[in-house]
GROMACS .gro file of N, CA and C in nm:
model
  462
    1MET      N    1   5.637   2.307  -3.160
    1MET     CA    2   5.654   2.144  -3.114
    1MET      C    3   5.663   2.115  -2.993
    2LYS      N    4   5.583   2.036  -2.958
    2LYS     CA    5   5.606   1.955  -2.821
    2LYS      C    6   5.713   1.893  -2.777
    3ASP      N    7   5.745   1.918  -2.668
    3ASP     CA    8   5.852   1.894  -2.588
    3ASP      C    9   5.842   1.739  -2.547
    4LYS      N   10   5.929   1.672  -2.601
    4LYS     CA   11   5.929   1.508  -2.580
    4LYS      C   12   6.030   1.474  -2.461
    5ARG      N   13   5.946   1.454  -2.335
    5ARG     CA   14   6.034   1.425  -2.244
    5ARG      C   15   6.117   1.318  -2.193
    6PHE      N   16   6.095   1.227  -2.296
    6PHE     CA   17   6.160   1.088  -2.295
    6PHE      C   18   6.266   1.097  -2.429
    7GLU      N   19   6.282   1.176  -2.475
    7GLU     CA   20   6.411   1.200  -2.589
    7GLU      C   21   6.493   1.145  -2.542
    8GLY      N   22   6.578   1.079  -2.631
    8GLY     CA   23   6.709   0.979  -2.578
    8GLY      C   24   6.719   0.869  -2.464
    9ARG      N   25   6.589   0.855  -2.456
    9ARG     CA   26   6.596   0.755  -2.329
    9ARG      C   27   6.541   0.625  -2.422
   10VAL      N   28   6.580   0.501  -2.354
   10VAL     CA   29   6.513   0.378  -2.378
   10VAL      C   30   6.450   0.313  -2.259
   11ALA      N   31   6.313   0.271  -2.313
   11ALA     CA   32   6.231   0.184  -2.257
   11ALA      C   33   6.190   0.076  -2.285
   12VAL      N   34   6.209  -0.048  -2.162
   12VAL     CA   35   6.185  -0.179  -2.208
   12VAL      C   36   6.030  -0.187  -2.139
   13VAL      N   37   5.934  -0.275  -2.211
   13VAL     CA   38   5.824  -0.277  -2.189
   13VAL      C   39   5.775  -0.432  -2.218
   14THR      N   40   5.745  -0.498  -2.095
   14THR     CA   41   5.720  -0.634  -2.093
   14THR      C   42   5.560  -0.633  -2.112
   15GLY      N   43   5.509  -0.781  -2.179
   15GLY     CA   44   5.361  -0.760  -2.218
   15GLY      C   45   5.334  -0.667  -2.332
   16ALA      N   46   5.416  -0.641  -2.409
   16ALA     CA   47   5.412  -0.524  -2.512
   16ALA      C   48   5.302  -0.552  -2.633
   17GLY      N   49   5.265  -0.665  -2.634
   17GLY     CA   50   5.209  -0.706  -2.757
   17GLY      C   51   5.068  -0.660  -2.750
   18LYS      N   52   5.011  -0.646  -2.652
   18LYS     CA   53   4.849  -0.571  -2.670
   18LYS      C   54   4.802  -0.519  -2.532
   19GLY      N   55   4.697  -0.482  -2.527
   19GLY     CA   56   4.647  -0.427  -2.390
   19GLY      C   57   4.731  -0.292  -2.303
   20ILE      N   58   4.755  -0.335  -2.216
   20ILE     CA   59   4.811  -0.195  -2.136
   20ILE      C   60   4.950  -0.209  -2.161
   21GLY      N   61   5.024  -0.305  -2.192
   21GLY     CA   62   5.157  -0.293  -2.271
   21GLY      C   63   5.181  -0.209  -2.391
   22GLU      N   64   5.091  -0.247  -2.475
   22GLU     CA   65   5.092  -0.203  -2.623
   22GLU      C   66   5.044  -0.032  -2.572
   23GLN      N   67   4.968   0.025  -2.523
   23GLN     CA   68   4.945   0.156  -2.514
   23GLN      C   69   5.062   0.218  -2.426
   24THR      N   70   5.102   0.157  -2.312
   24THR     CA   71   5.216   0.220  -2.273
   24THR      C   72   5.330   0.265  -2.347
   25ALA      N   73   5.359   0.164  -2.443
   25ALA     CA   74   5.483   0.159  -2.534
   25ALA      C   75   5.424   0.250  -2.656
   26LEU      N   76   5.337   0.292  -2.679
   26LEU     CA   77   5.300   0.381  -2.777
   26LEU      C   78   5.278   0.508  -2.715
   27ASP      N   79   5.250   0.519  -2.595
   27ASP     CA   80   5.271   0.671  -2.531
   27ASP      C   81   5.418   0.689  -2.488
   28LEU      N   82   5.503   0.582  -2.463
   28LEU     CA   83   5.662   0.608  -2.447
   28LEU      C   84   5.728   0.672  -2.550
   29SER      N   85   5.680   0.620  -2.657
   29SER     CA   86   5.732   0.613  -2.802
   29SER      C   87   5.660   0.763  -2.871
   30ALA      N   88   5.574   0.807  -2.819
   30ALA     CA   89   5.483   0.952  -2.845
   30ALA      C   90   5.567   1.064  -2.777
   31GLU      N   91   5.646   1.039  -2.669
   31GLU     CA   92   5.712   1.116  -2.576
   31GLU      C   93   5.859   1.113  -2.595
   32GLY      N   94   5.903   1.038  -2.706
   32GLY     CA   95   6.016   1.056  -2.773
   32GLY      C   96   6.129   0.922  -2.743
   33ALA      N   97   6.092   0.802  -2.642
   33ALA     CA   98   6.141   0.713  -2.585
   33ALA      C   99   6.181   0.624  -2.700
   34THR      N  100   6.279   0.550  -2.721
   34THR     CA  101   6.301   0.421  -2.812
   34THR      C  102   6.268   0.329  -2.727
   35VAL      N  103   6.154   0.228  -2.784
   35VAL     CA  104   6.108   0.107  -2.700
   35VAL      C  105   6.140  -0.010  -2.743
   36ALA      N  106   6.190  -0.100  -2.647
   36ALA     CA  107   6.197  -0.238  -2.670
   36ALA      C  108   6.086  -0.309  -2.620
   37LEU      N  109   6.012  -0.395  -2.724
   37LEU     CA  110   5.885  -0.461  -2.678
   37LEU      C  111   5.933  -0.603  -2.658
   38LEU      N  112   5.895  -0.647  -2.529
   38LEU     CA  113   5.922  -0.769  -2.493
   38LEU      C  114   5.764  -0.875  -2.478
   39ASP      N  115   5.777  -0.967  -2.531
   39ASP     CA  116   5.652  -1.048  -2.516
   39ASP      C  117   5.668  -1.187  -2.582
   40THR      N  118   5.570  -1.252  -2.565
   40THR     CA  119   5.572  -1.376  -2.635
   40THR      C  120   5.465  -1.400  -2.773
   41ASP      N  121   5.392  -1.266  -2.764
   41ASP     CA  122   5.338  -1.270  -2.867
   41ASP      C  123   5.386  -1.186  -2.972
   42GLN      N  124   5.433  -1.246  -3.082
   42GLN     CA  125   5.540  -1.204  -3.175
   42GLN      C  126   5.423  -1.100  -3.258
   43PRO      N  127   5.304  -1.167  -3.326
   43PRO     CA  128   5.250  -1.085  -3.422
   43PRO      C  129   5.194  -0.979  -3.359
   44GLY      N  130   5.154  -0.975  -3.205
   44GLY     CA  131   5.095  -0.868  -3.128
   44GLY      C  132   5.256  -0.719  -3.180
   45MET      N  133   5.347  -0.780  -3.113
   45MET     CA  134   5.464  -0.701  -3.092
   45MET      C  135   5.465  -0.657  -3.226
   46ASP      N  136   5.470  -0.728  -3.338
   46ASP     CA  137   5.533  -0.675  -3.453
   46ASP      C  138   5.389  -0.555  -3.499
   47GLU      N  139   5.285  -0.554  -3.467
   47GLU     CA  140   5.194  -0.457  -3.511
   47GLU      C  141   5.187  -0.365  -3.447
   48VAL      N  142   5.253  -0.370  -3.305
   48VAL     CA  143   5.284  -0.260  -3.201
   48VAL      C  144   5.398  -0.180  -3.279
   49LYS      N  145   5.509  -0.267  -3.319
   49LYS     CA  146   5.628  -0.197  -3.368
   49LYS      C  147   5.603  -0.120  -3.494
   50ASN      N  148   5.521  -0.163  -3.568
   50ASN     CA  149   5.468  -0.087  -3.693
   50ASN      C  150   5.381   0.020  -3.675
   51LYS      N  151   5.284   0.033  -3.569
   51LYS     CA  152   5.223   0.129  -3.537
   51LYS      C  153   5.314   0.273  -3.477
   52ILE      N  154   5.419   0.217  -3.419
   52ILE     CA  155   5.531   0.321  -3.357
   52ILE      C  156   5.611   0.377  -3.470
   53ALA      N  157   5.645   0.291  -3.559
   53ALA     CA  158   5.708   0.336  -3.676
   53ALA      C  159   5.617   0.441  -3.758
   54ALA      N  160   5.511   0.363  -3.782
   54ALA     CA  161   5.403   0.483  -3.849
   54ALA      C  162   5.398   0.609  -3.807
   55ARG      N  163   5.409   0.626  -3.671
   55ARG     CA  164   5.431   0.775  -3.584
   55ARG      C  165   5.542   0.829  -3.597
   56GLY      N  166   5.635   0.731  -3.661
   56GLY     CA  167   5.759   0.806  -3.643
   56GLY      C  168   5.868   0.788  -3.535
   57GLY      N  169   5.833   0.681  -3.478
   57GLY     CA  170   5.893   0.621  -3.373
   57GLY      C  171   6.016   0.527  -3.376
   58ASN      N  172   6.065   0.474  -3.293
   58ASN     CA  173   6.184   0.357  -3.282
   58ASN      C  174   6.133   0.272  -3.206
   59ALA      N  175   6.123   0.140  -3.253
   59ALA     CA  176   6.091   0.028  -3.167
   59ALA      C  177   6.139  -0.104  -3.191
   60GLU      N  178   6.205  -0.208  -3.121
   60GLU     CA  179   6.219  -0.340  -3.152
   60GLU      C  180   6.149  -0.426  -3.054
   61ALA      N  181   6.100  -0.515  -3.177
   61ALA     CA  182   6.004  -0.620  -3.118
   61ALA      C  183   6.112  -0.757  -3.070
   62ILE      N  184   6.111  -0.776  -2.949
   62ILE     CA  185   6.209  -0.879  -2.927
   62ILE      C  186   6.095  -1.020  -2.837
   63PHE      N  187   6.115  -1.135  -2.899
   63PHE     CA  188   6.037  -1.252  -2.850
   63PHE      C  189   6.106  -1.291  -2.727
   64CYS      N  190   6.018  -1.280  -2.568
   64CYS     CA  191   6.078  -1.291  -2.466
   64CYS      C  192   5.997  -1.354  -2.386
   65ASP      N  193   6.001  -1.483  -2.304
   65ASP     CA  194   5.935  -1.516  -2.193
   65ASP      C  195   6.002  -1.473  -2.069
   66VAL      N  196   5.929  -1.377  -2.015
   66VAL     CA  197   5.989  -1.326  -1.879
   66VAL      C  198   5.985  -1.434  -1.762
   67SER      N  199   5.946  -1.528  -1.781
   67SER     CA  200   5.936  -1.657  -1.675
   67SER      C  201   6.055  -1.716  -1.695
   68ASP      N  202   6.168  -1.717  -1.801
   68ASP     CA  203   6.288  -1.775  -1.836
   68ASP      C  204   6.425  -1.671  -1.790
   69ARG      N  205   6.489  -1.691  -1.725
   69ARG     CA  206   6.583  -1.608  -1.678
   69ARG      C  207   6.678  -1.591  -1.796
   70SER      N  208   6.738  -1.703  -1.848
   70SER     CA  209   6.816  -1.692  -1.964
   70SER      C  210   6.789  -1.605  -2.079
   71GLN      N  211   6.648  -1.592  -2.130
   71GLN     CA  212   6.582  -1.525  -2.208
   71GLN      C  213   6.599  -1.356  -2.184
   72ILE      N  214   6.568  -1.346  -2.031
   72ILE     CA  215   6.578  -1.193  -1.992
   72ILE      C  216   6.692  -1.148  -2.000
   73ASP      N  217   6.793  -1.217  -1.954
   73ASP     CA  218   6.944  -1.186  -1.931
   73ASP      C  219   6.988  -1.145  -2.091
   74SER      N  220   6.971  -1.237  -2.153
   74SER     CA  221   7.008  -1.207  -2.311
   74SER      C  222   6.953  -1.109  -2.378
   75HIS      N  223   6.834  -1.115  -2.348
   75HIS     CA  224   6.763  -0.987  -2.448
   75HIS      C  225   6.781  -0.851  -2.353
   76ILE      N  226   6.776  -0.844  -2.273
   76ILE     CA  227   6.826  -0.710  -2.195
   76ILE      C  228   6.959  -0.645  -2.217
   77GLU      N  229   7.067  -0.737  -2.197
   77GLU     CA  230   7.186  -0.734  -2.273
   77GLU      C  231   7.178  -0.661  -2.428
   78THR      N  232   7.103  -0.734  -2.489
   78THR     CA  233   7.095  -0.704  -2.629
   78THR      C  234   7.044  -0.569  -2.627
   79VAL      N  235   6.962  -0.502  -2.554
   79VAL     CA  236   6.889  -0.371  -2.541
   79VAL      C  237   7.009  -0.289  -2.543
   80LYS      N  238   7.102  -0.317  -2.415
   80LYS     CA  239   7.196  -0.251  -2.392
   80LYS      C  240   7.318  -0.197  -2.503
   81GLU      N  241   7.342  -0.335  -2.572
   81GLU     CA  242   7.423  -0.338  -2.655
   81GLU      C  243   7.379  -0.249  -2.800
   82LYS      N  244   7.280  -0.269  -2.827
   82LYS     CA  245   7.205  -0.188  -2.946
   82LYS      C  246   7.163  -0.035  -2.914
   83TYR      N  247   7.138   0.011  -2.795
   83TYR     CA  248   7.085   0.135  -2.758
   83TYR      C  249   7.169   0.208  -2.647
   84GLY      N  250   7.285   0.109  -2.589
   84GLY     CA  251   7.378   0.180  -2.484
   84GLY      C  252   7.330   0.213  -2.369
   85ARG      N  253   7.197   0.182  -2.340
   85ARG     CA  254   7.128   0.217  -2.200
   85ARG      C  255   7.004   0.158  -2.186
   86ILE      N  256   6.962   0.150  -2.073
   86ILE     CA  257   6.815   0.143  -2.038
   86ILE      C  258   6.786   0.243  -1.938
   87ASP      N  259   6.668   0.299  -1.936
   87ASP     CA  260   6.618   0.426  -1.847
   87ASP      C  261   6.480   0.391  -1.781
   88ILE      N  262   6.411   0.316  -1.848
   88ILE     CA  263   6.270   0.272  -1.792
   88ILE      C  264   6.231   0.142  -1.838
   89LEU      N  265   6.184   0.049  -1.722
   89LEU     CA  266   6.158  -0.094  -1.697
   89LEU      C  267   5.998  -0.068  -1.685
   90ILE      N  268   5.893  -0.107  -1.770
   90ILE     CA  269   5.770  -0.113  -1.746
   90ILE      C  270   5.750  -0.283  -1.753
   91ASN      N  271   5.718  -0.351  -1.588
   91ASN     CA  272   5.712  -0.479  -1.596
   91ASN      C  273   5.558  -0.485  -1.584
   92ASN      N  274   5.501  -0.532  -1.722
   92ASN     CA  275   5.362  -0.537  -1.720
   92ASN      C  276   5.325  -0.663  -1.788
   93ALA      N  277   5.397  -0.787  -1.801
   93ALA     CA  278   5.377  -0.907  -1.852
   93ALA      C  279   5.300  -0.976  -1.718
   94GLY      N  280   5.187  -1.036  -1.769
   94GLY     CA  281   5.120  -1.117  -1.644
   94GLY      C  282   5.022  -1.237  -1.734
   95ILE      N  283   5.027  -1.288  -1.670
   95ILE     CA  284   4.923  -1.405  -1.715
   95ILE      C  285   4.805  -1.474  -1.597
   96ALA      N  286   4.691  -1.494  -1.630
   96ALA     CA  287   4.571  -1.540  -1.509
   96ALA      C  288   4.474  -1.651  -1.603
   97PRO      N  289   4.508  -1.792  -1.592
   97PRO     CA  290   4.389  -1.834  -1.640
   97PRO      C  291   4.264  -1.822  -1.575
   98ASN      N  292   4.152  -1.820  -1.695
   98ASN     CA  293   4.009  -1.792  -1.608
   98ASN      C  294   3.952  -1.906  -1.600
   99ARG      N  295   3.977  -2.006  -1.491
   99ARG     CA  296   3.942  -2.127  -1.434
   99ARG      C  297   3.944  -2.119  -1.273
  100LEU      N  298   3.852  -2.190  -1.230
  100LEU     CA  299   3.823  -2.205  -1.062
  100LEU      C  300   3.963  -2.290  -1.040
  101VAL      N  301   4.035  -2.255  -0.897
  101VAL     CA  302   4.131  -2.306  -0.874
  101VAL      C  303   4.142  -2.485  -0.863
  102MET      N  304   4.022  -2.545  -0.847
  102MET     CA  305   3.982  -2.656  -0.832
  102MET      C  306   4.010  -2.751  -0.985
  103ASP      N  307   4.011  -2.632  -1.111
  103ASP     CA  308   4.041  -2.704  -1.215
  103ASP      C  309   4.205  -2.677  -1.286
  104GLN      N  310   4.236  -2.594  -1.179
  104GLN     CA  311   4.391  -2.545  -1.225
  104GLN      C  312   4.479  -2.659  -1.190
  105SER      N  313   4.573  -2.690  -1.251
  105SER     CA  314   4.685  -2.780  -1.225
  105SER      C  315   4.802  -2.705  -1.130
  106LEU      N  316   4.888  -2.777  -1.082
  106LEU     CA  317   4.985  -2.713  -1.009
  106LEU      C  318   5.066  -2.653  -1.100
  107SER      N  319   5.127  -2.670  -1.198
  107SER     CA  320   5.212  -2.636  -1.336
  107SER      C  321   5.141  -2.508  -1.379
  108GLU      N  322   5.018  -2.527  -1.382
  108GLU     CA  323   4.962  -2.357  -1.431
  108GLU      C  324   4.955  -2.278  -1.332
  109TRP      N  325   4.959  -2.273  -1.212
  109TRP     CA  326   4.987  -2.211  -1.127
  109TRP      C  327   5.133  -2.164  -1.095
  110GLU      N  328   5.218  -2.261  -1.118
  110GLU     CA  329   5.359  -2.234  -1.077
  110GLU      C  330   5.392  -2.132  -1.229
  111GLN      N  331   5.325  -2.153  -1.333
  111GLN     CA  332   5.367  -2.062  -1.454
  111GLN      C  333   5.292  -1.924  -1.443
  112VAL      N  334   5.199  -1.918  -1.364
  112VAL     CA  335   5.150  -1.754  -1.313
  112VAL      C  336   5.259  -1.702  -1.238
  113LEU      N  337   5.291  -1.793  -1.148
  113LEU     CA  338   5.379  -1.712  -1.048
  113LEU      C  339   5.537  -1.684  -1.127
  114ARG      N  340   5.542  -1.766  -1.205
  114ARG     CA  341   5.682  -1.764  -1.255
  114ARG      C  342   5.692  -1.614  -1.375
  115THR      N  343   5.558  -1.601  -1.419
  115THR     CA  344   5.542  -1.496  -1.520
  115THR      C  345   5.527  -1.369  -1.453
  116ASN      N  346   5.419  -1.363  -1.358
  116ASN     CA  347   5.376  -1.243  -1.265
  116ASN      C  348   5.461  -1.185  -1.165
  117LEU      N  349   5.508  -1.283  -1.106
  117LEU     CA  350   5.622  -1.252  -0.991
  117LEU      C  351   5.750  -1.236  -1.031
  118THR      N  352   5.821  -1.354  -1.039
  118THR     CA  353   5.962  -1.366  -1.072
  118THR      C  354   6.001  -1.309  -1.198
  119GLY      N  355   5.902  -1.319  -1.302
  119GLY     CA  356   5.948  -1.230  -1.435
  119GLY      C  357   5.970  -1.090  -1.379
  120THR      N  358   5.903  -1.050  -1.295
  120THR     CA  359   5.912  -0.888  -1.260
  120THR      C  360   6.060  -0.864  -1.191
  121PHE      N  361   6.079  -0.988  -1.086
  121PHE     CA  362   6.174  -0.985  -1.032
  121PHE      C  363   6.313  -0.962  -1.127
  122LEU      N  364   6.294  -1.073  -1.203
  122LEU     CA  365   6.414  -1.089  -1.249
  122LEU      C  366   6.437  -0.973  -1.396
  123CYS      N  367   6.341  -0.940  -1.443
  123CYS     CA  368   6.368  -0.802  -1.531
  123CYS      C  369   6.418  -0.680  -1.474
  124SER      N  370   6.366  -0.678  -1.344
  124SER     CA  371   6.421  -0.541  -1.290
  124SER      C  372   6.574  -0.603  -1.226
  125LYS      N  373   6.620  -0.712  -1.175
  125LYS     CA  374   6.731  -0.749  -1.139
  125LYS      C  375   6.846  -0.727  -1.257
  126ALA      N  376   6.804  -0.747  -1.396
  126ALA     CA  377   6.888  -0.725  -1.516
  126ALA      C  378   6.891  -0.601  -1.556
  127ALA      N  379   6.804  -0.535  -1.517
  127ALA     CA  380   6.814  -0.377  -1.585
  127ALA      C  381   6.857  -0.280  -1.479
  128VAL      N  382   6.834  -0.307  -1.342
  128VAL     CA  383   6.901  -0.215  -1.256
  128VAL      C  384   7.025  -0.195  -1.272
  129PRO      N  385   7.115  -0.242  -1.274
  129PRO     CA  386   7.275  -0.234  -1.317
  129PRO      C  387   7.302  -0.112  -1.403
  130MET      N  388   7.204  -0.161  -1.524
  130MET     CA  389   7.228  -0.064  -1.668
  130MET      C  390   7.168   0.058  -1.633
  131MET      N  391   7.074   0.084  -1.558
  131MET     CA  392   7.027   0.191  -1.512
  131MET      C  393   7.125   0.272  -1.431
  132GLU      N  394   7.177   0.217  -1.323
  132GLU     CA  395   7.311   0.248  -1.238
  132GLU      C  396   7.374   0.342  -1.339
  133GLN      N  397   7.462   0.262  -1.418
  133GLN     CA  398   7.531   0.289  -1.527
  133GLN      C  399   7.527   0.452  -1.572
  134VAL      N  400   7.384   0.472  -1.621
  134VAL     CA  401   7.374   0.626  -1.657
  134VAL      C  402   7.313   0.703  -1.587
  135GLY      N  403   7.327   0.642  -1.429
  135GLY     CA  404   7.291   0.763  -1.347
  135GLY      C  405   7.130   0.748  -1.282
  136GLY      N  406   7.054   0.638  -1.338
  136GLY     CA  407   6.928   0.639  -1.264
  136GLY      C  408   6.850   0.569  -1.385
  137GLY      N  409   6.733   0.592  -1.345
  137GLY     CA  410   6.602   0.520  -1.420
  137GLY      C  411   6.456   0.514  -1.339
  138ALA      N  412   6.394   0.443  -1.392
  138ALA     CA  413   6.262   0.423  -1.336
  138ALA      C  414   6.184   0.300  -1.381
  139ILE      N  415   6.156   0.216  -1.274
  139ILE     CA  416   6.065   0.107  -1.306
  139ILE      C  417   5.929   0.104  -1.228
  140VAL      N  418   5.836   0.079  -1.352
  140VAL     CA  419   5.685   0.086  -1.296
  140VAL      C  420   5.635  -0.073  -1.342
  141ASN      N  421   5.568  -0.124  -1.200
  141ASN     CA  422   5.524  -0.273  -1.205
  141ASN      C  423   5.390  -0.249  -1.241
  142ILE      N  424   5.324  -0.304  -1.305
  142ILE     CA  425   5.180  -0.312  -1.348
  142ILE      C  426   5.117  -0.409  -1.290
  143ALA      N  427   5.027  -0.383  -1.198
  143ALA     CA  428   4.935  -0.492  -1.141
  143ALA      C  429   4.783  -0.501  -1.211
  144SER      N  430   4.731  -0.638  -1.215
  144SER     CA  431   4.563  -0.605  -1.247
  144SER      C  432   4.477  -0.579  -1.134
  145ILE      N  433   4.365  -0.533  -1.179
  145ILE     CA  434   4.253  -0.531  -1.085
  145ILE      C  435   4.219  -0.627  -0.992
  146SER      N  436   4.258  -0.759  -1.049
  146SER     CA  437   4.222  -0.857  -0.972
  146SER      C  438   4.318  -0.872  -0.821
  147GLY      N  439   4.413  -0.810  -0.816
  147GLY     CA  440   4.477  -0.754  -0.659
  147GLY      C  441   4.369  -0.693  -0.604
  148GLN      N  442   4.293  -0.650  -0.646
  148GLN     CA  443   4.188  -0.571  -0.559
  148GLN      C  444   4.082  -0.626  -0.521
  149ARG      N  445   3.992  -0.683  -0.634
  149ARG     CA  446   3.870  -0.732  -0.649
  149ARG      C  447   3.880  -0.879  -0.707
  150GLY      N  448   3.833  -0.973  -0.638
  150GLY     CA  449   3.807  -1.093  -0.693
  150GLY      C  450   3.691  -1.120  -0.786
  151ALA      N  451   3.692  -1.228  -0.866
  151ALA     CA  452   3.608  -1.246  -0.959
  151ALA      C  453   3.602  -1.385  -0.979
  152THR      N  454   3.491  -1.452  -0.996
  152THR     CA  455   3.479  -1.628  -1.031
  152THR      C  456   3.591  -1.644  -1.148
  153GLY      N  457   3.681  -1.774  -1.136
  153GLY     CA  458   3.784  -1.821  -1.224
  153GLY      C  459   3.900  -1.729  -1.213
  154ARG      N  460   3.917  -1.628  -1.142
  154ARG     CA  461   4.020  -1.528  -1.111
  154ARG      C  462   4.100  -1.561  -0.953
   0.00000   0.00000   0.00000
């Protein structure tokens, strides 16, 4: 039997409804972690949760807009109450309108900053005290290749 290095650990993955977040959640679960899936894509999260369950894992799908501090605080506390701990936080949620800057509104730009930057900060701020209570943890911040290479509309 394969040794599961995250057995007994609880992971929170933002942007878990598809793509990198989905695969990260599946991989963490395969290694034994219980995974709290956070996203605004409820159908996507439900699909990921079902995949994890079909493989014998445990996951919780939680609708959460990481740009909203009250949602983050509430849902991180819910994870702690349900599972007693948070060991791993994967800050993966991110948005990027595929439009030229001249075609974007200020409110769209501000939403990108609230989701991609402030969301990462707020999730970390909410999770760290819980990680400290269990003796530590790990936070992984995921970024897009767009941070290294530009593209039209990005």
